[in-house]
Amino acid sequence: MNRTVLESKSQTVTIGFDQPFCVIGERINPTGRKKLAAELEAGDFSTVEKDALEQVACGAMVLDVNAGVVYNSNPNPNETEPPLMRKMIDLVQSLVEVPLVIDSSVPGALEAGLEVAHGRPLVNSVTGEEDRLEAILPLVKKYNVPVVAISNDDTGISEDPDVRFAVAKKIVEHAADYGIPASDIVVDPLVMPIGAMATAGQQVFTLVRRLRDELGVNTTCGASNVSFGLPNRHGLGAAFLPMAITAGMTSAIMNPIRPQEMEAIRAANLLMNNDANGTEWIKFARVMEAHKAGTPFGEASQAVASAGGGRGGRRRRRG
């Protein structure tokens, strides 16, 4: 089975079937966050700083960074996103030590991020559309980084999981033509909302198994998609994630500040024998004890990590 290696300046995170589930923090993304979008356009990065530190404290192993702000003053993302992405990557790297995901639909913004990112970030993303393949895969090859492959193409997002598998296979094969190995492809099979499609969960579990068994690739998803539009979303997410892990999913782009989902992932790691001697589960039990006693989840997580000499994700900001 393949392993996908991500690196920062000081840390390495391996995504793989025999590795702990990789939690990718999703919150540094202005999509649907009007306040954050307005702050970024005004040059205010205080929420980005808070989100970076809090997500790592809560257990994010990697952080997704998205600079997709539609400026009121200039609606052209090809002009506004590259410099903003560069600033955001520089800032986040000055605050935390974890590897990053450079997340944009604008090739220029992806390259701007790649130019300043330390180590080996994950590029998010490429699709099966021909023009997208031709724009993104050369960047992936040039910088020798892994990439998220989203299972849609020129025909859109299919409700048929066989079609989504075929798109993923096409991307893996095109990447091989550029000399990009399957180990550097992390497929997003596209999780549909269970509230709109009753078979969405069954579909993605079947698809993830095929991606693991037939293509040998690692996988990721936007974990919150499955619960869109439903009540008690965190409860549904906490059920979905261990089931996806059992099917073979190896990472997710998600909100790590929710203890319910993080508890489910820690338990799944232990049950899948990806937590040696239960060390991380025992640490997390101490976090939950403190949290239930009234300590905010992030503070409890940071305190336990500091007391145990664990991999802290924080670094001092450069002056």
mmCIF file of C-alpha atoms in Angstrom:
data_model
loop_
_atom_site.group_PDB
_atom_site.id
_atom_site.type_symbol
_atom_site.label_atom_id
_atom_site.label_comp_id
_atom_site.label_asym_id
_atom_site.label_seq_id
_atom_site.Cartn_x
_atom_site.Cartn_y
_atom_site.Cartn_z
ATOM 1 C CA MET A 1 0.000 0.000 0.000
ATOM 2 C CA ASN A 2 1.140 3.517 -0.787
ATOM 3 C CA ARG A 3 2.218 6.146 1.713
ATOM 4 C CA THR A 4 1.847 9.855 1.001
ATOM 5 C CA VAL A 5 4.516 11.945 2.709
ATOM 6 C CA LEU A 6 3.872 15.568 3.696
ATOM 7 C CA GLU A 7 6.546 17.758 5.236
ATOM 8 C CA SER A 8 6.926 21.131 6.874
ATOM 9 C CA LYS A 9 10.259 22.642 7.838
ATOM 10 C CA SER A 10 10.413 20.493 10.950
ATOM 11 C CA GLN A 11 7.700 17.816 10.816
ATOM 12 C CA THR A 12 6.771 14.879 8.610
ATOM 13 C CA VAL A 13 3.236 13.494 8.387
ATOM 14 C CA THR A 14 2.638 10.219 6.565
ATOM 15 C CA ILE A 15 -0.803 9.416 5.199
ATOM 16 C CA GLY A 16 -1.259 5.669 4.792
ATOM 17 C CA PHE A 17 -3.377 2.634 5.544
ATOM 18 C CA ASP A 18 -1.051 1.588 8.358
ATOM 19 C CA GLN A 19 -0.849 5.099 9.812
ATOM 20 C CA PRO A 20 -3.043 7.062 12.228
ATOM 21 C CA PHE A 21 -5.895 8.814 10.431
ATOM 22 C CA CYS A 22 -4.670 12.186 9.177
ATOM 23 C CA VAL A 23 -6.755 15.116 10.426
ATOM 24 C CA ILE A 24 -6.487 18.103 8.076
ATOM 25 C CA GLY A 25 -7.825 21.279 9.672
ATOM 26 C CA GLU A 26 -10.321 23.040 7.405
ATOM 27 C CA ARG A 27 -10.953 26.367 9.112
ATOM 28 C CA ILE A 28 -8.484 28.670 7.334
ATOM 29 C CA ASN A 29 -10.916 29.092 4.474
ATOM 30 C CA PRO A 30 -13.111 32.172 3.841
ATOM 31 C CA THR A 31 -15.695 30.198 1.841
ATOM 32 C CA GLY A 32 -19.002 30.721 3.633
ATOM 33 C CA ARG A 33 -17.300 32.821 6.331
ATOM 34 C CA LYS A 34 -18.203 36.425 5.540
ATOM 35 C CA LYS A 35 -16.422 37.819 8.576
ATOM 36 C CA LEU A 36 -13.152 36.094 7.693
ATOM 37 C CA ALA A 37 -13.446 37.143 4.033
ATOM 38 C CA ALA A 38 -13.930 40.781 5.064
ATOM 39 C CA GLU A 39 -10.981 40.594 7.448
ATOM 40 C CA LEU A 40 -8.687 39.196 4.786
ATOM 41 C CA GLU A 41 -9.669 41.862 2.261
ATOM 42 C CA ALA A 42 -8.890 44.476 4.928
ATOM 43 C CA GLY A 43 -5.506 42.894 5.675
ATOM 44 C CA ASP A 44 -6.586 41.609 9.095
ATOM 45 C CA PHE A 45 -5.172 38.128 9.758
ATOM 46 C CA SER A 46 -6.176 37.792 13.412
ATOM 47 C CA THR A 47 -8.746 35.049 12.762
ATOM 48 C CA VAL A 48 -6.243 33.139 10.626
ATOM 49 C CA GLU A 49 -3.770 33.258 13.516
ATOM 50 C CA LYS A 50 -6.404 32.074 15.999
ATOM 51 C CA ASP A 51 -7.624 29.279 13.722
ATOM 52 C CA ALA A 52 -4.111 28.029 12.990
ATOM 53 C CA LEU A 53 -3.126 27.770 16.645
ATOM 54 C CA GLU A 54 -6.458 26.377 17.866
ATOM 55 C CA GLN A 55 -6.716 23.669 15.213
ATOM 56 C CA VAL A 56 -3.224 22.361 15.893
ATOM 57 C CA ALA A 57 -3.843 22.465 19.640
ATOM 58 C CA CYS A 58 -6.966 20.345 19.106
ATOM 59 C CA GLY A 59 -5.146 17.695 17.086
ATOM 60 C CA ALA A 60 -4.906 18.799 13.459
ATOM 61 C CA MET A 61 -1.865 17.155 11.913
ATOM 62 C CA VAL A 62 -2.003 19.273 8.735
ATOM 63 C CA LEU A 63 -3.656 22.641 7.998
ATOM 64 C CA ASP A 64 -5.552 23.548 4.837
ATOM 65 C CA VAL A 65 -4.976 27.155 3.720
ATOM 66 C CA ASN A 66 -7.467 28.688 1.286
ATOM 67 C CA ALA A 67 -7.242 32.296 0.070
ATOM 68 C CA GLY A 68 -10.435 32.281 -1.994
ATOM 69 C CA VAL A 69 -11.720 35.752 -1.124
ATOM 70 C CA VAL A 70 -13.796 37.560 -3.738
ATOM 71 C CA TYR A 71 -12.643 41.126 -3.182
ATOM 72 C CA ASN A 72 -15.281 43.841 -3.469
ATOM 73 C CA SER A 73 -12.564 46.108 -4.808
ATOM 74 C CA ASN A 74 -11.297 43.590 -7.377
ATOM 75 C CA PRO A 75 -13.341 40.479 -8.231
ATOM 76 C CA ASN A 76 -10.550 38.903 -10.320
ATOM 77 C CA PRO A 77 -9.109 36.005 -8.255
ATOM 78 C CA ASN A 78 -6.218 35.573 -10.694
ATOM 79 C CA GLU A 79 -4.930 38.926 -9.459
ATOM 80 C CA THR A 80 -5.941 38.855 -5.802
ATOM 81 C CA GLU A 81 -5.437 35.250 -4.723
ATOM 82 C CA PRO A 82 -1.715 34.720 -5.453
ATOM 83 C CA PRO A 83 -0.407 37.516 -3.193
ATOM 84 C CA LEU A 84 -2.945 36.705 -0.478
ATOM 85 C CA MET A 85 -2.031 33.015 -0.567
ATOM 86 C CA ARG A 86 1.635 33.910 -0.229
ATOM 87 C CA LYS A 87 0.929 36.069 2.839
ATOM 88 C CA MET A 88 -1.275 33.431 4.459
ATOM 89 C CA ILE A 89 1.214 30.604 3.931
ATOM 90 C CA ASP A 90 4.036 32.723 5.361
ATOM 91 C CA LEU A 91 1.938 33.647 8.385
ATOM 92 C CA VAL A 92 0.706 30.143 9.171
ATOM 93 C CA GLN A 93 4.217 28.711 8.833
ATOM 94 C CA SER A 94 5.466 31.296 11.329
ATOM 95 C CA LEU A 95 2.900 30.130 13.881
ATOM 96 C CA VAL A 96 2.760 26.336 13.641
ATOM 97 C CA GLU A 97 5.056 23.515 12.629
ATOM 98 C CA VAL A 98 2.632 21.165 10.882
ATOM 99 C CA PRO A 99 2.624 20.603 7.097
ATOM 100 C CA LEU A 100 0.150 22.554 4.979
ATOM 101 C CA VAL A 101 -2.387 22.015 2.230
ATOM 102 C CA ILE A 102 -2.365 24.748 -0.421
ATOM 103 C CA ASP A 103 -6.013 24.993 -1.432
ATOM 104 C CA SER A 104 -7.139 26.965 -4.483
ATOM 105 C CA SER A 105 -8.875 26.671 -7.827
ATOM 106 C CA VAL A 106 -6.495 29.322 -9.209
ATOM 107 C CA PRO A 107 -3.259 27.828 -10.598
ATOM 108 C CA GLY A 108 -1.395 31.074 -9.953
ATOM 109 C CA ALA A 109 -2.373 30.970 -6.287
ATOM 110 C CA LEU A 110 -1.236 27.347 -6.005
ATOM 111 C CA GLU A 111 2.156 28.233 -7.439
ATOM 112 C CA ALA A 112 2.451 31.315 -5.230
ATOM 113 C CA GLY A 113 1.873 29.078 -2.223
ATOM 114 C CA LEU A 114 4.304 26.463 -3.480
ATOM 115 C CA GLU A 115 6.993 29.107 -3.908
ATOM 116 C CA VAL A 116 6.959 30.016 -0.209
ATOM 117 C CA ALA A 117 5.833 26.773 1.448
ATOM 118 C CA HIS A 118 8.422 24.859 3.418
ATOM 119 C CA GLY A 119 8.941 21.149 2.925
ATOM 120 C CA ARG A 120 6.371 19.164 0.999
ATOM 121 C CA PRO A 121 2.821 20.559 1.123
ATOM 122 C CA LEU A 122 -0.261 18.910 -0.359
ATOM 123 C CA VAL A 123 -1.852 20.672 -3.336
ATOM 124 C CA ASN A 124 -5.646 20.865 -3.299
ATOM 125 C CA SER A 125 -6.662 20.094 -6.003
ATOM 126 C CA VAL A 126 -6.873 18.622 -9.481
ATOM 127 C CA THR A 127 -9.998 17.240 -11.171
ATOM 128 C CA GLY A 128 -10.505 15.024 -14.213
ATOM 129 C CA GLU A 129 -11.162 17.994 -16.498
ATOM 130 C CA GLU A 130 -8.565 18.066 -19.262
ATOM 131 C CA ASP A 131 -7.636 21.730 -18.868
ATOM 132 C CA ARG A 132 -7.306 21.291 -15.126
ATOM 133 C CA LEU A 133 -5.051 18.265 -15.532
ATOM 134 C CA GLU A 134 -2.825 20.177 -17.932
ATOM 135 C CA ALA A 135 -2.646 23.181 -15.611
ATOM 136 C CA ILE A 136 -2.056 21.436 -12.280
ATOM 137 C CA LEU A 137 -0.098 18.240 -12.926
ATOM 138 C CA PRO A 138 2.961 20.087 -14.296
ATOM 139 C CA LEU A 139 3.031 22.162 -11.071
ATOM 140 C CA VAL A 140 2.818 19.006 -8.987
ATOM 141 C CA LYS A 141 5.725 17.502 -10.920
ATOM 142 C CA LYS A 142 7.794 20.703 -10.856
ATOM 143 C CA TYR A 143 7.608 21.058 -7.075
ATOM 144 C CA ASN A 144 7.559 17.302 -6.342
ATOM 145 C CA VAL A 145 4.493 17.498 -4.101
ATOM 146 C CA PRO A 146 1.411 15.320 -3.638
ATOM 147 C CA VAL A 147 -2.014 16.389 -4.890
ATOM 148 C CA VAL A 148 -5.668 15.860 -4.022
ATOM 149 C CA ALA A 149 -7.533 14.336 -6.979
ATOM 150 C CA ILE A 150 -11.252 15.136 -6.929
ATOM 151 C CA SER A 151 -13.481 12.606 -8.666
ATOM 152 C CA ASN A 152 -15.348 14.899 -11.036
ATOM 153 C CA ASP A 153 -14.675 15.913 -14.623
ATOM 154 C CA ASP A 154 -16.163 17.923 -17.494
ATOM 155 C CA THR A 155 -19.504 16.175 -17.006
ATOM 156 C CA GLY A 156 -19.740 17.347 -13.381
ATOM 157 C CA ILE A 157 -20.195 15.265 -10.238
ATOM 158 C CA SER A 158 -21.796 11.933 -10.979
ATOM 159 C CA GLU A 159 -24.119 10.237 -8.516
ATOM 160 C CA ASP A 160 -22.815 6.918 -9.861
ATOM 161 C CA PRO A 161 -19.822 5.748 -7.759
ATOM 162 C CA ASP A 162 -18.513 3.711 -10.710
ATOM 163 C CA VAL A 163 -18.192 6.918 -12.719
ATOM 164 C CA ARG A 164 -16.400 8.646 -9.846
ATOM 165 C CA PHE A 165 -14.010 5.684 -9.604
ATOM 166 C CA ALA A 166 -13.321 5.909 -13.343
ATOM 167 C CA VAL A 167 -12.485 9.622 -13.005
ATOM 168 C CA ALA A 168 -10.089 8.892 -10.144
ATOM 169 C CA LYS A 169 -8.405 6.166 -12.197
ATOM 170 C CA LYS A 170 -8.077 8.567 -15.129
ATOM 171 C CA ILE A 171 -6.330 11.146 -12.924
ATOM 172 C CA VAL A 172 -3.949 8.536 -11.495
ATOM 173 C CA GLU A 173 -3.075 7.400 -15.030
ATOM 174 C CA HIS A 174 -2.575 10.962 -16.303
ATOM 175 C CA ALA A 175 -0.363 11.701 -13.306
ATOM 176 C CA ALA A 176 1.761 8.660 -14.135
ATOM 177 C CA ASP A 177 2.317 10.133 -17.613
ATOM 178 C CA TYR A 178 3.967 13.097 -15.859
ATOM 179 C CA GLY A 179 6.058 10.793 -13.685
ATOM 180 C CA ILE A 180 3.892 11.393 -10.603
ATOM 181 C CA PRO A 181 3.497 8.155 -8.609
ATOM 182 C CA ALA A 182 0.204 6.916 -7.185
ATOM 183 C CA SER A 183 1.649 7.474 -3.715
ATOM 184 C CA ASP A 184 1.456 11.216 -4.412
ATOM 185 C CA ILE A 185 -2.240 11.097 -5.342
ATOM 186 C CA VAL A 186 -4.804 11.485 -2.553
ATOM 187 C CA VAL A 187 -8.251 10.871 -4.018
ATOM 188 C CA ASP A 188 -11.329 12.729 -2.828
ATOM 189 C CA PRO A 189 -14.214 10.414 -3.830
ATOM 190 C CA LEU A 190 -16.740 13.190 -3.096
ATOM 191 C CA VAL A 191 -19.000 12.585 -0.141
ATOM 192 C CA MET A 192 -22.625 13.429 -0.915
ATOM 193 C CA PRO A 193 -25.051 14.759 1.733
ATOM 194 C CA ILE A 194 -26.883 11.851 3.327
ATOM 195 C CA GLY A 195 -29.925 14.075 3.731
ATOM 196 C CA ALA A 196 -30.251 14.403 -0.035
ATOM 197 C CA MET A 197 -29.122 10.889 -1.016
ATOM 198 C CA ALA A 198 -29.951 8.035 1.328
ATOM 199 C CA THR A 199 -27.240 5.794 -0.160
ATOM 200 C CA ALA A 200 -24.476 8.426 0.093
ATOM 201 C CA GLY A 201 -22.753 6.702 2.993
ATOM 202 C CA GLN A 202 -22.881 3.258 1.421
ATOM 203 C CA GLN A 203 -21.639 4.681 -1.863
ATOM 204 C CA VAL A 204 -18.583 6.370 -0.412
ATOM 205 C CA PHE A 205 -17.623 3.356 1.715
ATOM 206 C CA THR A 206 -17.774 1.101 -1.343
ATOM 207 C CA LEU A 207 -15.849 3.602 -3.423
ATOM 208 C CA VAL A 208 -13.120 4.051 -0.818
ATOM 209 C CA ARG A 209 -12.626 0.283 -0.651
ATOM 210 C CA ARG A 210 -12.208 0.142 -4.424
ATOM 211 C CA LEU A 211 -9.735 3.028 -4.377
ATOM 212 C CA ARG A 212 -7.718 1.210 -1.703
ATOM 213 C CA ASP A 213 -7.893 -2.269 -3.206
ATOM 214 C CA GLU A 214 -7.732 -1.521 -6.950
ATOM 215 C CA LEU A 215 -5.687 1.682 -7.174
ATOM 216 C CA GLY A 216 -3.843 1.534 -3.847
ATOM 217 C CA VAL A 217 -4.287 5.260 -3.305
ATOM 218 C CA ASN A 218 -4.858 7.243 -0.158
ATOM 219 C CA THR A 219 -8.095 9.126 0.204
ATOM 220 C CA THR A 220 -9.557 12.237 1.797
ATOM 221 C CA CYS A 221 -12.889 14.030 1.905
ATOM 222 C CA GLY A 222 -14.704 17.082 3.147
ATOM 223 C CA ALA A 223 -16.091 15.228 6.154
ATOM 224 C CA SER A 224 -18.835 17.731 6.974
ATOM 225 C CA ASN A 225 -20.492 17.238 3.568
ATOM 226 C CA VAL A 226 -22.169 14.031 4.712
ATOM 227 C CA SER A 227 -24.229 15.830 7.379
ATOM 228 C CA PHE A 228 -25.122 18.960 5.403
ATOM 229 C CA GLY A 229 -28.625 20.179 6.156
ATOM 230 C CA LEU A 230 -29.235 17.783 9.054
ATOM 231 C CA PRO A 231 -29.476 18.356 12.817
ATOM 232 C CA ASN A 232 -26.813 17.083 15.235
ATOM 233 C CA ARG A 233 -24.171 17.212 12.543
ATOM 234 C CA HIS A 234 -21.328 16.376 14.919
ATOM 235 C CA GLY A 235 -23.023 13.178 16.020
ATOM 236 C CA LEU A 236 -23.396 12.100 12.411
ATOM 237 C CA GLY A 237 -19.788 13.016 11.677
ATOM 238 C CA ALA A 238 -18.617 11.017 14.673
ATOM 239 C CA ALA A 239 -20.359 7.941 13.241
ATOM 240 C CA PHE A 240 -19.293 8.550 9.642
ATOM 241 C CA LEU A 241 -15.572 8.984 10.234
ATOM 242 C CA PRO A 242 -14.831 5.598 11.901
ATOM 243 C CA MET A 243 -16.933 3.841 9.259
ATOM 244 C CA ALA A 244 -14.960 5.601 6.514
ATOM 245 C CA ILE A 245 -11.689 4.696 8.244
ATOM 246 C CA THR A 246 -12.714 1.045 8.359
ATOM 247 C CA ALA A 247 -13.470 1.199 4.630
ATOM 248 C CA GLY A 248 -9.957 2.524 3.981
ATOM 249 C CA MET A 249 -10.161 6.311 4.120
ATOM 250 C CA THR A 250 -6.862 7.693 5.374
ATOM 251 C CA SER A 251 -7.485 11.419 5.907
ATOM 252 C CA ALA A 252 -10.203 14.050 6.040
ATOM 253 C CA ILE A 253 -10.435 17.800 5.709
ATOM 254 C CA MET A 254 -12.496 18.602 8.771
ATOM 255 C CA ASN A 255 -13.009 20.803 11.805
ATOM 256 C CA PRO A 256 -10.733 19.462 14.575
ATOM 257 C CA ILE A 257 -12.057 21.724 17.323
ATOM 258 C CA ARG A 258 -15.105 19.460 17.767
ATOM 259 C CA PRO A 259 -14.280 16.913 20.491
ATOM 260 C CA GLN A 260 -17.007 14.476 19.428
ATOM 261 C CA GLU A 261 -15.435 13.804 16.016
ATOM 262 C CA MET A 262 -11.892 13.834 17.386
ATOM 263 C CA GLU A 263 -12.848 11.281 20.038
ATOM 264 C CA ALA A 264 -14.273 9.009 17.323
ATOM 265 C CA ILE A 265 -11.054 9.267 15.293
ATOM 266 C CA ARG A 266 -8.835 8.538 18.300
ATOM 267 C CA ALA A 267 -10.951 5.473 19.083
ATOM 268 C CA ALA A 268 -10.806 4.302 15.466
ATOM 269 C CA ASN A 269 -7.006 4.640 15.423
ATOM 270 C CA LEU A 270 -6.786 2.411 18.498
ATOM 271 C CA LEU A 271 -9.231 -0.168 17.148
ATOM 272 C CA MET A 272 -7.432 -0.261 13.769
ATOM 273 C CA ASN A 273 -4.110 -0.910 15.579
ATOM 274 C CA ASN A 274 -2.718 2.448 14.488
ATOM 275 C CA ASP A 275 -2.112 3.700 18.046
ATOM 276 C CA ALA A 276 0.813 1.812 19.558
ATOM 277 C CA ASN A 277 0.038 0.704 23.114
ATOM 278 C CA GLY A 278 -2.978 3.005 23.159
ATOM 279 C CA THR A 279 -0.713 5.939 23.946
ATOM 280 C CA GLU A 280 -2.707 8.566 22.065
ATOM 281 C CA TRP A 281 -6.037 7.239 23.343
ATOM 282 C CA ILE A 282 -4.825 7.507 26.939
ATOM 283 C CA LYS A 283 -3.622 11.070 26.332
ATOM 284 C CA PHE A 284 -6.946 11.937 24.760
ATOM 285 C CA ALA A 285 -8.804 10.495 27.749
ATOM 286 C CA ARG A 286 -6.973 13.055 29.909
ATOM 287 C CA VAL A 287 -8.003 15.788 27.477
ATOM 288 C CA MET A 288 -11.643 14.762 27.699
ATOM 289 C CA GLU A 289 -11.520 14.601 31.506
ATOM 290 C CA ALA A 290 -10.282 18.194 31.614
ATOM 291 C CA HIS A 291 -12.771 19.279 28.967
ATOM 292 C CA LYS A 292 -15.710 17.743 30.814
ATOM 293 C CA ALA A 293 -14.519 19.561 33.936
ATOM 294 C CA GLY A 294 -14.886 22.860 32.091
ATOM 295 C CA THR A 295 -11.577 23.492 30.330
ATOM 296 C CA PRO A 296 -12.003 24.498 26.669
ATOM 297 C CA PHE A 297 -11.117 21.615 24.365
ATOM 298 C CA GLY A 298 -8.188 23.395 22.727
ATOM 299 C CA GLU A 299 -6.666 24.442 26.050
ATOM 300 C CA ALA A 300 -7.082 20.955 27.478
ATOM 301 C CA SER A 301 -5.454 19.421 24.388
ATOM 302 C CA GLN A 302 -2.525 21.833 24.532
ATOM 303 C CA ALA A 303 -1.992 21.261 28.254
ATOM 304 C CA VAL A 304 -1.910 17.468 27.892
ATOM 305 C CA ALA A 305 0.445 17.696 24.895
ATOM 306 C CA SER A 306 2.797 19.995 26.819
ATOM 307 C CA ALA A 307 2.744 17.846 29.936
ATOM 308 C CA GLY A 308 3.450 14.700 27.950
ATOM 309 C CA GLY A 309 6.213 16.166 25.816
ATOM 310 C CA GLY A 310 4.162 15.427 22.703
ATOM 311 C CA ARG A 311 4.553 16.927 19.263
ATOM 312 C CA GLY A 312 3.540 20.508 19.901
ATOM 313 C CA GLY A 313 2.473 22.269 16.766
ATOM 314 C CA ARG A 314 3.131 25.819 17.875
ATOM 315 C CA ARG A 315 6.130 27.958 17.106
ATOM 316 C CA ARG A 316 6.875 31.538 17.853
ATOM 317 C CA ARG A 317 5.994 34.005 15.184
ATOM 318 C CA ARG A 318 8.977 35.457 13.403
ATOM 319 C CA GLY A 319 9.635 39.037 14.338
#
